[in-house]
Amino acid sequence: SYPMQFGYSDRYYDDNDWLAIDLCDYYALTKDPAVLERAKELHRYIYSGWDEVLGGGIYWCEQKKLSKNTCSNAPATVLCMKLYNLTSDPDYLDLAKKTYRWTKENLCDPSDGVYWDNINLGLPDFNFPILMADLNSVSADLKSCAIFIKNPV
């Protein structure tokens, strides 16, 4: 997603979230193991952007670790659920729960349920309601898994 012929470019975790989600969907159709492996590789890259600064979460930009954004963390949660559903690997489910909780606790305005754009290291926060549907979907998936495996969220 970063053509080098156009020069240096920052790498964004959220862009890779969307590619990995699409790869999971493509794998579900084709069962091509190389496609699933690529989705897993992108997952590892995305979670290389997680640290405990600000209590956890994934940064927005690899080169500029200034904020942890809803657009990076919400789809990463979706990705974890997709990988869990495709592989049954409980580590993906655990990471989905962890990322979901962190996103809800740190990026959701408790007064209105709208997700902020980001939590950051000194810049102003902005409300960003668009990804709420993704998190509601993940919440439903997590509850379904919890019922299935008798391990409540």
Coordinates of C-alpha atoms in Angstrom, one line a residue:
S1 CA 0.0 0.0 0.0
Y2 CA 3.1 2.3 0.0
P3 CA 4.6 2.4 -3.6
M4 CA 8.2 3.3 -3.1
Q5 CA 8.5 4.9 -6.6
F6 CA 6.6 7.9 -5.2
G7 CA 9.2 8.4 -2.5
Y8 CA 9.2 7.9 1.3
S9 CA 5.9 7.6 3.0
D10 CA 4.8 7.1 6.6
R11 CA 3.1 3.7 7.3
Y12 CA -0.3 3.8 9.0
Y13 CA -1.6 0.9 11.1
D14 CA -5.2 1.6 10.1
D15 CA -4.5 1.1 6.4
N16 CA -3.0 -2.3 7.2
D17 CA -6.0 -3.1 9.3
W18 CA -8.3 -2.8 6.3
L19 CA -6.0 -4.8 4.0
A20 CA -5.8 -7.6 6.6
I21 CA -9.6 -7.6 7.0
D22 CA -10.0 -7.9 3.3
L23 CA -7.4 -10.7 3.1
C24 CA -9.4 -12.6 5.8
D25 CA -12.6 -12.2 3.7
Y26 CA -10.7 -13.4 0.6
Y27 CA -9.3 -16.4 2.5
A28 CA -12.8 -17.3 3.6
L29 CA -13.8 -17.5 -0.1
T30 CA -10.7 -19.2 -1.5
K31 CA -9.1 -21.1 1.3
D32 CA -5.7 -20.2 -0.1
P33 CA -3.3 -20.6 2.8
A34 CA -0.9 -18.0 1.5
V35 CA -3.7 -15.4 1.8
L36 CA -4.3 -16.3 5.5
E37 CA -0.6 -16.2 6.2
R38 CA -0.4 -12.7 4.7
A39 CA -3.3 -11.6 6.9
K40 CA -1.5 -13.0 10.0
E41 CA 1.7 -11.2 8.9
L42 CA -0.2 -7.9 8.7
H43 CA -1.8 -8.7 12.1
R44 CA 1.7 -9.1 13.6
Y45 CA 2.8 -5.8 12.0
I46 CA -0.3 -4.0 13.3
Y47 CA 0.2 -5.2 16.8
S48 CA 3.8 -4.1 16.7
G49 CA 2.2 -0.7 17.1
W50 CA 0.7 -1.6 20.5
D51 CA 2.5 -0.4 23.7
E52 CA 1.6 0.5 27.2
V53 CA 1.9 4.3 26.7
L54 CA -1.5 5.8 27.4
G55 CA -2.5 2.4 29.0
G56 CA -2.2 0.4 25.8
G57 CA -3.7 0.7 22.3
I58 CA -2.3 0.8 18.8
Y59 CA -0.8 4.0 17.4
W60 CA -2.1 5.6 14.2
C61 CA 1.3 6.0 12.4
E62 CA 4.4 3.9 12.8
Q63 CA 6.9 6.8 12.3
K64 CA 4.9 9.4 14.3
K65 CA 3.8 7.9 17.6
L66 CA 1.7 10.9 18.6
S67 CA -1.8 9.3 19.0
K68 CA -3.7 6.1 19.3
N69 CA -6.8 6.4 17.2
T70 CA -10.2 4.7 16.9
C71 CA -9.5 4.1 13.2
S72 CA -6.5 1.9 14.2
N73 CA -7.9 0.1 17.2
A74 CA -11.5 -0.6 16.2
P75 CA -10.7 -2.4 13.0
A76 CA -7.8 -4.2 14.7
T77 CA -10.4 -5.7 17.0
V78 CA -12.5 -6.7 14.0
L79 CA -9.4 -8.3 12.4
C80 CA -8.7 -10.3 15.6
M81 CA -12.3 -11.6 15.5
K82 CA -12.0 -12.6 11.9
L83 CA -8.7 -14.4 12.5
Y84 CA -10.2 -16.1 15.5
N85 CA -13.2 -17.2 13.5
L86 CA -10.9 -18.5 10.7
T87 CA -8.3 -20.3 12.9
S88 CA -10.0 -21.0 16.3
D89 CA -6.7 -19.7 17.9
P90 CA -7.8 -18.4 21.3
D91 CA -4.9 -15.8 21.3
Y92 CA -6.8 -13.9 18.6
L93 CA -10.0 -13.9 20.8
D94 CA -8.0 -12.7 23.8
L95 CA -6.5 -9.9 21.8
A96 CA -9.9 -8.9 20.4
K97 CA -11.2 -8.7 24.0
K98 CA -8.2 -6.7 25.2
T99 CA -8.3 -4.2 22.2
Y100 CA -12.1 -3.9 22.4
R101 CA -11.9 -3.1 26.2
W102 CA -9.0 -0.6 25.7
T103 CA -10.8 1.2 22.8
K104 CA -14.1 1.4 24.7
E105 CA -12.5 2.6 27.9
N106 CA -10.1 5.1 26.3
L107 CA -11.7 6.3 23.1
C108 CA -15.5 6.3 23.9
D109 CA -17.0 9.5 25.3
P110 CA -19.0 8.1 28.3
S111 CA -21.5 11.0 28.1
D112 CA -22.8 10.2 24.7
G113 CA -21.2 6.9 23.5
V114 CA -19.5 8.6 20.5
Y115 CA -15.9 7.5 19.9
W116 CA -13.3 10.1 19.8
D117 CA -10.9 10.2 16.9
N118 CA -7.9 9.7 19.2
I119 CA -6.2 9.8 22.5
N120 CA -2.8 11.4 22.2
L121 CA 0.3 12.9 23.6
G122 CA -0.8 16.5 23.9
L123 CA -2.9 17.2 20.9
P124 CA -6.7 18.0 21.0
D125 CA -9.1 15.1 20.8
F126 CA -11.9 15.1 18.2
N127 CA -15.2 13.2 18.2
F128 CA -15.4 10.5 15.5
P129 CA -18.7 8.6 15.4
I130 CA -18.2 6.6 12.1
L131 CA -16.6 3.4 13.5
M132 CA -19.3 2.7 16.1
A133 CA -20.9 0.1 13.8
D134 CA -17.6 -1.8 13.7
L135 CA -17.3 -1.9 17.5
N136 CA -21.0 -2.9 17.9
S137 CA -20.4 -5.8 15.5
V138 CA -17.3 -6.8 17.4
S139 CA -19.3 -6.6 20.7
A140 CA -21.9 -8.9 19.3
D141 CA -19.2 -11.3 18.0
L142 CA -17.4 -11.3 21.4
K143 CA -20.7 -12.0 23.2
S144 CA -21.5 -14.9 20.8
C145 CA -18.0 -16.3 21.4
A146 CA -18.4 -15.9 25.1
I147 CA -21.7 -17.8 25.1
F148 CA -20.1 -20.5 22.8
I149 CA -17.0 -21.0 24.9
K150 CA -18.7 -20.2 28.2
N151 CA -16.1 -17.5 28.9
P152 CA -18.0 -14.2 29.4
V153 CA -16.5 -11.0 28.1

